GROMACS .gro file of C-alpha atoms in nm:
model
  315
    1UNK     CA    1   0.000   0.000   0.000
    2UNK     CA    2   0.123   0.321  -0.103
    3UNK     CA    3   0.125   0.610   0.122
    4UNK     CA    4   0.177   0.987  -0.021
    5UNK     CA    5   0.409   1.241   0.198
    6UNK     CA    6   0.225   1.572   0.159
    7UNK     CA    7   0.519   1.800   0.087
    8UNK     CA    8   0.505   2.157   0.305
    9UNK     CA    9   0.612   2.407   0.081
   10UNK     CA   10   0.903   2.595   0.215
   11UNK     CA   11   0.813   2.896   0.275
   12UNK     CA   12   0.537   2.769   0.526
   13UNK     CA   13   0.844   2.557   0.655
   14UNK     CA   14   1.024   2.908   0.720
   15UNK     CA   15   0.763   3.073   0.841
   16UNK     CA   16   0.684   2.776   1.097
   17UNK     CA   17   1.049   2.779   1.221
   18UNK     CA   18   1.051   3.192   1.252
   19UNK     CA   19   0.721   3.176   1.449
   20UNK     CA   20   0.915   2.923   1.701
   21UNK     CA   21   1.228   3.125   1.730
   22UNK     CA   22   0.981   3.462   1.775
   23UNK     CA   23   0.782   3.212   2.071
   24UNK     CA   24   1.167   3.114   2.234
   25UNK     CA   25   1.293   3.465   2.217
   26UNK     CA   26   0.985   3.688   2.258
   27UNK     CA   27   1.179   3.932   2.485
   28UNK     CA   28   1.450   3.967   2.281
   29UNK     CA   29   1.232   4.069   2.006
   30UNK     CA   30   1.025   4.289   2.221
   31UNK     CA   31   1.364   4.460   2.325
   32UNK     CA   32   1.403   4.540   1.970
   33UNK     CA   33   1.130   4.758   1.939
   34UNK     CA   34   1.258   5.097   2.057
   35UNK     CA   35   1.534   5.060   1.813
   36UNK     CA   36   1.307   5.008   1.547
   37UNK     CA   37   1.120   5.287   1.613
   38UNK     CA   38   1.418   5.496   1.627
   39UNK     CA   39   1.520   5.417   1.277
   40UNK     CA   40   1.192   5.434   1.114
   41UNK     CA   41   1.117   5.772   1.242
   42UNK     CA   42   1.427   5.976   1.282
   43UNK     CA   43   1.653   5.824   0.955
   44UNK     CA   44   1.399   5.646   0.722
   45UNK     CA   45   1.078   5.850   0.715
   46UNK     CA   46   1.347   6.161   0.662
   47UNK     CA   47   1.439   6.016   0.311
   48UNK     CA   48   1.130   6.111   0.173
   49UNK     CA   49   1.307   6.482   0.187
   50UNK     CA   50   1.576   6.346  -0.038
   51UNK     CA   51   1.304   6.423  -0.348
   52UNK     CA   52   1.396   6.770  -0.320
   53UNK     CA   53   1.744   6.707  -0.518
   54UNK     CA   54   1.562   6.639  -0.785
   55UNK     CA   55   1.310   6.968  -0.734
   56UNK     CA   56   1.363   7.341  -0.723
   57UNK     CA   57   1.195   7.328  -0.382
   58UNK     CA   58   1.060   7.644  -0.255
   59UNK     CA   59   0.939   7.611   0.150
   60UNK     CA   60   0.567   7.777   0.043
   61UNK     CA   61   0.471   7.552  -0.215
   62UNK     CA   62   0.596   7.232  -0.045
   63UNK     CA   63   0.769   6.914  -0.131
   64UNK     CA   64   0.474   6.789  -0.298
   65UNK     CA   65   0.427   7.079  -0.523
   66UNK     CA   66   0.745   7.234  -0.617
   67UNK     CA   67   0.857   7.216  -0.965
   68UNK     CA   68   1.040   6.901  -1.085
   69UNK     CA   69   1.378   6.972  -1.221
   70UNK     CA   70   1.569   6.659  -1.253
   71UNK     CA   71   1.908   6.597  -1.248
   72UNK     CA   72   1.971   6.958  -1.296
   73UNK     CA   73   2.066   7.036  -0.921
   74UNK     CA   74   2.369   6.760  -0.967
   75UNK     CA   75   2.464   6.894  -1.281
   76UNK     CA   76   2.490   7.250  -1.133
   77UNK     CA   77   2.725   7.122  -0.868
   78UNK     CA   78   2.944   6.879  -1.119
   79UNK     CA   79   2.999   7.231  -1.325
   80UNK     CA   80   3.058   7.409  -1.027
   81UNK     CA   81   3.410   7.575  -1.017
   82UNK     CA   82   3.442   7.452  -0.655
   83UNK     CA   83   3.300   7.097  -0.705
   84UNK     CA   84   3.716   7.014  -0.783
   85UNK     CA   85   3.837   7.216  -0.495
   86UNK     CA   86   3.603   7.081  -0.227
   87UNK     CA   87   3.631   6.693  -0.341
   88UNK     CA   88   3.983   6.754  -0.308
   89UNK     CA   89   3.981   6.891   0.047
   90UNK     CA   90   3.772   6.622   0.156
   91UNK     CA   91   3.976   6.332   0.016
   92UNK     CA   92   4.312   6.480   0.132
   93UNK     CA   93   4.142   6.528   0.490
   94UNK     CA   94   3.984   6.159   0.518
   95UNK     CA   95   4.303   5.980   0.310
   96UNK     CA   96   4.504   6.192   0.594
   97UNK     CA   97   4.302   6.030   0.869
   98UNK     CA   98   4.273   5.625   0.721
   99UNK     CA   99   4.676   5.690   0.695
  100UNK     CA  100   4.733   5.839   1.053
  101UNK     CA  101   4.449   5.817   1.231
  102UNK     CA  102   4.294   5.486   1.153
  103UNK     CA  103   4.643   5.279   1.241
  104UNK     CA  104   4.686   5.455   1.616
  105UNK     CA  105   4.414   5.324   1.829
  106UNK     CA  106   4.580   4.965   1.689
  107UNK     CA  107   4.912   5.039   1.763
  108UNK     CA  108   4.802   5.161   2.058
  109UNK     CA  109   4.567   4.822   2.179
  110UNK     CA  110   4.915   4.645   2.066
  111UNK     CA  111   5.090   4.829   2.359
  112UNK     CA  112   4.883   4.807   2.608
  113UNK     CA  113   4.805   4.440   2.543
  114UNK     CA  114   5.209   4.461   2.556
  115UNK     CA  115   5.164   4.597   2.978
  116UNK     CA  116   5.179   4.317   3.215
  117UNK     CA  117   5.073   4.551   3.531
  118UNK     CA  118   4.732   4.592   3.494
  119UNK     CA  119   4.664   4.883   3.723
  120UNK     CA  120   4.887   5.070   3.487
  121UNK     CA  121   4.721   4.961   3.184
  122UNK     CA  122   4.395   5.041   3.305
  123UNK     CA  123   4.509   5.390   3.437
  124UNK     CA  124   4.648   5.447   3.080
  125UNK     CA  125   4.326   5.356   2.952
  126UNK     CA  126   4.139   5.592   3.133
  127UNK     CA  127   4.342   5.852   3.083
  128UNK     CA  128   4.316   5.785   2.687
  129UNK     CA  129   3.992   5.747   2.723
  130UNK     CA  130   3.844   6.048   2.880
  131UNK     CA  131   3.876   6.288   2.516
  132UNK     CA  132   3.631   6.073   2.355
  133UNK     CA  133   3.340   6.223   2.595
  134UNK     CA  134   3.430   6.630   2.533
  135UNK     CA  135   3.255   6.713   2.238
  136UNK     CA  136   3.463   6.930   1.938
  137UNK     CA  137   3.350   7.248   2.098
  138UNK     CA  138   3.573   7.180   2.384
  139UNK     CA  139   3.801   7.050   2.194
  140UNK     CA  140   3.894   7.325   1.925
  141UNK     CA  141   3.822   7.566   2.280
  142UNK     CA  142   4.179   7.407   2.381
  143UNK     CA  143   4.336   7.432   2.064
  144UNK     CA  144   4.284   7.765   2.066
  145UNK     CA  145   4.421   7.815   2.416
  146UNK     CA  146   4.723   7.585   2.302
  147UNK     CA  147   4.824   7.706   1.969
  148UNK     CA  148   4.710   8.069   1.954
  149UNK     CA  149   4.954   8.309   1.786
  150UNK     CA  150   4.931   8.555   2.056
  151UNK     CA  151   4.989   8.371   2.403
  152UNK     CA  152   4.931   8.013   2.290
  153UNK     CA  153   5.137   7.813   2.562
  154UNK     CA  154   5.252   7.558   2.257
  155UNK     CA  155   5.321   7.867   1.993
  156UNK     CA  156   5.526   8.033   2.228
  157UNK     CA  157   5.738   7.755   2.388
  158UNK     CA  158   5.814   7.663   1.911
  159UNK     CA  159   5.858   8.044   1.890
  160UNK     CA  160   6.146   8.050   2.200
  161UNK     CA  161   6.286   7.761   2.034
  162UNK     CA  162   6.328   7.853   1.704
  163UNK     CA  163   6.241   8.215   1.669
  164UNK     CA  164   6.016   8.193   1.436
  165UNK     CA  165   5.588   8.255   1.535
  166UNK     CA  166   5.400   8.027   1.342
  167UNK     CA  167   5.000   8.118   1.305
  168UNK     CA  168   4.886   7.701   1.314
  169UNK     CA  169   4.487   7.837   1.357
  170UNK     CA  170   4.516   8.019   1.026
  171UNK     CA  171   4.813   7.910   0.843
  172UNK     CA  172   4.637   7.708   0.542
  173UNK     CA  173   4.939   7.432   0.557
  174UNK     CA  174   4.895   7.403   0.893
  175UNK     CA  175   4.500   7.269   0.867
  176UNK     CA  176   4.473   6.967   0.806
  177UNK     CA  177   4.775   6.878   1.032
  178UNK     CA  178   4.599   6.991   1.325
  179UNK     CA  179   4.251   6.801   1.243
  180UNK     CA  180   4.439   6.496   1.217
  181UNK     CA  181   4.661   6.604   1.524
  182UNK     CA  182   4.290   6.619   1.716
  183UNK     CA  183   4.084   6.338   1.564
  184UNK     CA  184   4.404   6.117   1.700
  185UNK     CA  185   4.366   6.264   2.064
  186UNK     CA  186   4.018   6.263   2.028
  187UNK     CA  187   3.947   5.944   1.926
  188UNK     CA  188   4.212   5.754   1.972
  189UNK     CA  189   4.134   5.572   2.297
  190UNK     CA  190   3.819   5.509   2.186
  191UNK     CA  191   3.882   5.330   1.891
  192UNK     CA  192   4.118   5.112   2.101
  193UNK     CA  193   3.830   4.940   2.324
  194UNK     CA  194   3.742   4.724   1.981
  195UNK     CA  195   4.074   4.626   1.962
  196UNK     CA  196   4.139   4.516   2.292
  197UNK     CA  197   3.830   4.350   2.259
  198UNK     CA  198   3.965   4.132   2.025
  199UNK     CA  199   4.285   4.075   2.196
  200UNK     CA  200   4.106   3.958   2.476
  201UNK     CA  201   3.984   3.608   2.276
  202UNK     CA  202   4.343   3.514   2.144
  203UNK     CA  203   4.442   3.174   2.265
  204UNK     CA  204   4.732   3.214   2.507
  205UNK     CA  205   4.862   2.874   2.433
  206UNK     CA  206   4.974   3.041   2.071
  207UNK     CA  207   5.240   3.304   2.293
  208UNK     CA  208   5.383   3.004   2.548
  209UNK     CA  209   5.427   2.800   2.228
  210UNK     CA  210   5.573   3.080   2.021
  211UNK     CA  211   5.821   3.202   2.347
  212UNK     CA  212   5.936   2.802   2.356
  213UNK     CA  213   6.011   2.852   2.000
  214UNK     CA  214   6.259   3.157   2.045
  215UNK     CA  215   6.047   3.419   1.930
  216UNK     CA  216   6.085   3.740   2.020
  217UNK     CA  217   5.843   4.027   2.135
  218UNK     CA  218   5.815   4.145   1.817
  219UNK     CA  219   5.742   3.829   1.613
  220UNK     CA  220   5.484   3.748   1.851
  221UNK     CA  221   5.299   4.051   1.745
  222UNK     CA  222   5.354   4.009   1.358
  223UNK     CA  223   5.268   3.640   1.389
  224UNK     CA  224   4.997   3.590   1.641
  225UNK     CA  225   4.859   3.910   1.770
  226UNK     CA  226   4.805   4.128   1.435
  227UNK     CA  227   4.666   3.779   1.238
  228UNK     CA  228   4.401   3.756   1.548
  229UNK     CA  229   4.290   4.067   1.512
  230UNK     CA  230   4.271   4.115   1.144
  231UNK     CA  231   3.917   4.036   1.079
  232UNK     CA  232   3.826   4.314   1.276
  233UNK     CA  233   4.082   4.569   1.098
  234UNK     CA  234   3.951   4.514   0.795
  235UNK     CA  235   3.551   4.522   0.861
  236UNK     CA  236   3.682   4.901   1.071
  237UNK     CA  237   3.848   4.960   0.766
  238UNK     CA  238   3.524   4.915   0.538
  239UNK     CA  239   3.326   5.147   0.759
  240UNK     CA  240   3.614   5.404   0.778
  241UNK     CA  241   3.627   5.422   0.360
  242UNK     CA  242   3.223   5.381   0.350
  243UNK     CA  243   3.226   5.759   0.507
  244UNK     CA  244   3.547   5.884   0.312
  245UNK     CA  245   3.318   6.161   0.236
  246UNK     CA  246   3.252   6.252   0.573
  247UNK     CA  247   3.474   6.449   0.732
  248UNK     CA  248   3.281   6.547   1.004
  249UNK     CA  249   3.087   6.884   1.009
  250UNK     CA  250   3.155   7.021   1.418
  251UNK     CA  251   3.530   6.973   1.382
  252UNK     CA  252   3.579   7.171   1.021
  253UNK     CA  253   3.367   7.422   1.101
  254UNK     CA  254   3.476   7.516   1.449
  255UNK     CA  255   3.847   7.487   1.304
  256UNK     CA  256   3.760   7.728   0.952
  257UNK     CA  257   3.835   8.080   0.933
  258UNK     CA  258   3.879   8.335   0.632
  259UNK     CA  259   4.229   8.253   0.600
  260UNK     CA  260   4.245   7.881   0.575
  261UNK     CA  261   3.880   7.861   0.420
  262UNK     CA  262   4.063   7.759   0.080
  263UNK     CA  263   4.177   7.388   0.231
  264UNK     CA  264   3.910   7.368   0.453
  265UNK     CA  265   3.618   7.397   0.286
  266UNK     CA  266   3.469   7.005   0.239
  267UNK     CA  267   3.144   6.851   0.140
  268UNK     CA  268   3.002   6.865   0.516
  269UNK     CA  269   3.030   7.225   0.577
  270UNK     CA  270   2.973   7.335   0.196
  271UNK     CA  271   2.664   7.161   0.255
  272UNK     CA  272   2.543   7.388   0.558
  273UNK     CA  273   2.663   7.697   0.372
  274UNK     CA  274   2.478   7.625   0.082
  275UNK     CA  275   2.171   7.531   0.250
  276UNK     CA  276   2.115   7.669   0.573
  277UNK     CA  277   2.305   7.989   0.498
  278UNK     CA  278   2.221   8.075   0.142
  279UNK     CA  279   1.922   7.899   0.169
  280UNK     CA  280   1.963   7.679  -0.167
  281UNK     CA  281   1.789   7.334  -0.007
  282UNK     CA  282   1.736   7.157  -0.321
  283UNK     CA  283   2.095   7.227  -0.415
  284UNK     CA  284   2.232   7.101  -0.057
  285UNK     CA  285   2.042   6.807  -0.075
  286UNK     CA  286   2.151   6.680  -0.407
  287UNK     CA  287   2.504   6.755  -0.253
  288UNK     CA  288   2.448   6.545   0.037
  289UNK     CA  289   2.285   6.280  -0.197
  290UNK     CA  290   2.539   6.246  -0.413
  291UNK     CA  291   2.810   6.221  -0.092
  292UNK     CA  292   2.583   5.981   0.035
  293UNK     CA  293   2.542   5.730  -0.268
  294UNK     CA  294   2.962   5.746  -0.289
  295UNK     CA  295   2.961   5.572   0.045
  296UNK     CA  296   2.764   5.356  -0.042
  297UNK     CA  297   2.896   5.233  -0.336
  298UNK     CA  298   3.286   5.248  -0.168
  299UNK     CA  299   3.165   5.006   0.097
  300UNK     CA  300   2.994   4.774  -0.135
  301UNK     CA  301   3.281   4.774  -0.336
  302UNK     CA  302   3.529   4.754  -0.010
  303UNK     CA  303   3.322   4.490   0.129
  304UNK     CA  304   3.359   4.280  -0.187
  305UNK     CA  305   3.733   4.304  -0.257
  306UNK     CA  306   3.759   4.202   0.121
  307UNK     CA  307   3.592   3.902   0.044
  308UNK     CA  308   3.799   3.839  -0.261
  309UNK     CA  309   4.135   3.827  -0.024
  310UNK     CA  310   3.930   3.581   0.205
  311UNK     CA  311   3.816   3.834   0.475
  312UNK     CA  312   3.466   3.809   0.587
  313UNK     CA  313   3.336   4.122   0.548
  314UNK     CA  314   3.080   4.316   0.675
  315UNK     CA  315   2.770   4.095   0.526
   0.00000   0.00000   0.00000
């Protein structure tokens, strides 16, 4: 006698197996629920805005009802004399920070993964820390104090050294030096939690193996520390290039003055000027667009040449 299976079709299948896992972890999902909300209100239901790059937008008629231009807002930017100059400030300020700033918080988790007394690691680790939490106001506040032409404590003790006064808040050369100089100070304990992080799950058997061995400090590190953490480098890496674009808007705007508003001018604060200042919002957003779709397409592209060496990636 012949008996027939009925086959489930497997989607039900999937749906069967999501409705257990939702019934096993009901909390977890419920804990879920703020975040969700956060992201649907405050950064998807914005992107309805985004329409405006493609209208002449004027704030009386409305999104809905303001002329439909096009592409003609990007093609007013691509022939803008200072489309060149401003893409160039921005890459030479975020290639500047993946070559300087990116590499310290990981040389920095090396040496203090390096410190066998703890209490001094930790106190290091506070004291690195503690930046992170003043926001750029604060920040650029000291830098002023510091490096101020006129009784800056740092521009005085160069100018008794050498005898020469140099201006670092308005000297053009001199700007992009000091943002890197304060997104490493800033950040750079920060950015070091991830790393130690990932320090913390390398197999300790490797080092006692590696020290019967004859290796030294250094080949330890080249060998078994930077190969453990390397995975995590790289996916860092692929969000660091994903918002090349980005310089940040607080730190170049507090830091831009009249004199050193040639190097300084990038995509985040052009963006304000344009928009909030000259009041040009359909303009500003198809800047902003058009910064935004590079990132994406940098990290998609990142993420797949990552796989190509064998990395995992960020998906």
């Amino acid at each position: 006698m012949e008996t027939t299976i009925k086959k489930v079709p497997k989607t039900k299948e999937q749906w069967g197996s999501f409705l257990n896992h939702f019934k096993q972890n009901k909390w977890l999902y419920i804990l879920t629920i703020p975040g969700i909300i956060y992201f649907a209100v405050f950064r998807y239901a914005p992107m309805y805005g985004l329409i405006i790059a493609f209208k002449d937008y004027v704030p009386f008629l409305g999104i809905a009802d303001s002329p439909w231009v096009g592409t003609q807002n990007f093609m007013d930017f691509f022939n803008n004399p200072d489309f060149f100059r401003i893409l160039w400030n921005t890459l030479m300020i975020a290639f500047l920070n993946i070559f300087f700033s990116f590499p310290a918080p990981i040389f920095l988790a090396l040496l203090l993964n390096e410190l066998r007394n703890k209490l001094f690691q930790r106190t290091i680790q506070t004291f690195v820390y503690v930046p992170h939490f003043l926001s750029w106001t604060i920040v650029v506040s000291l830098w002023h104090i510091l490096f101020n032409i006129d009784h800056g404590a740092i521009t005085q003790f160069i100018a008794s050294l050498t005898g020469v006064e140099i201006d670092f808040l308005s000297d053009p050369q001199w700007f992009r030096p000091m943002i890197v100089m304060q997104s490493i100070w800033k950040e750079i304990g920060w950015g070091t939690i991830i790393y130690l992080a990932a320090l913390s799950g390398v197999d300790q058997e490797q080092y006692e193996a590696a020290i019967m061995d004859g290796a030294g400090r250094f080949r330890r590190v080249w060998h078994i520390t930077l190969p453990a953490i390397r995975s995590t480098i790289i996916i860092m890496l692929i969000m660091r290039i994903g918002s090349i674009l980005s310089t940040g808007f607080d730190q170049i705007f507090l830091m831009t003055n009249q004199l050193n508003r040639t190097v300084a001018d990038v995509f985040d604060t052009y963006v304000y000027m344009m928009g909030i200042t000259n009041g040009a919002y359909s303009y500003s957003t198809a800047v902003g667009l058009f910064k935004s779709i590079v990132g994406i397409i940098l990290v998609l592209c990142t993420n797949k040449l990552a796989k190509r060496f064998g990395e995992s990636g960020l998906y």
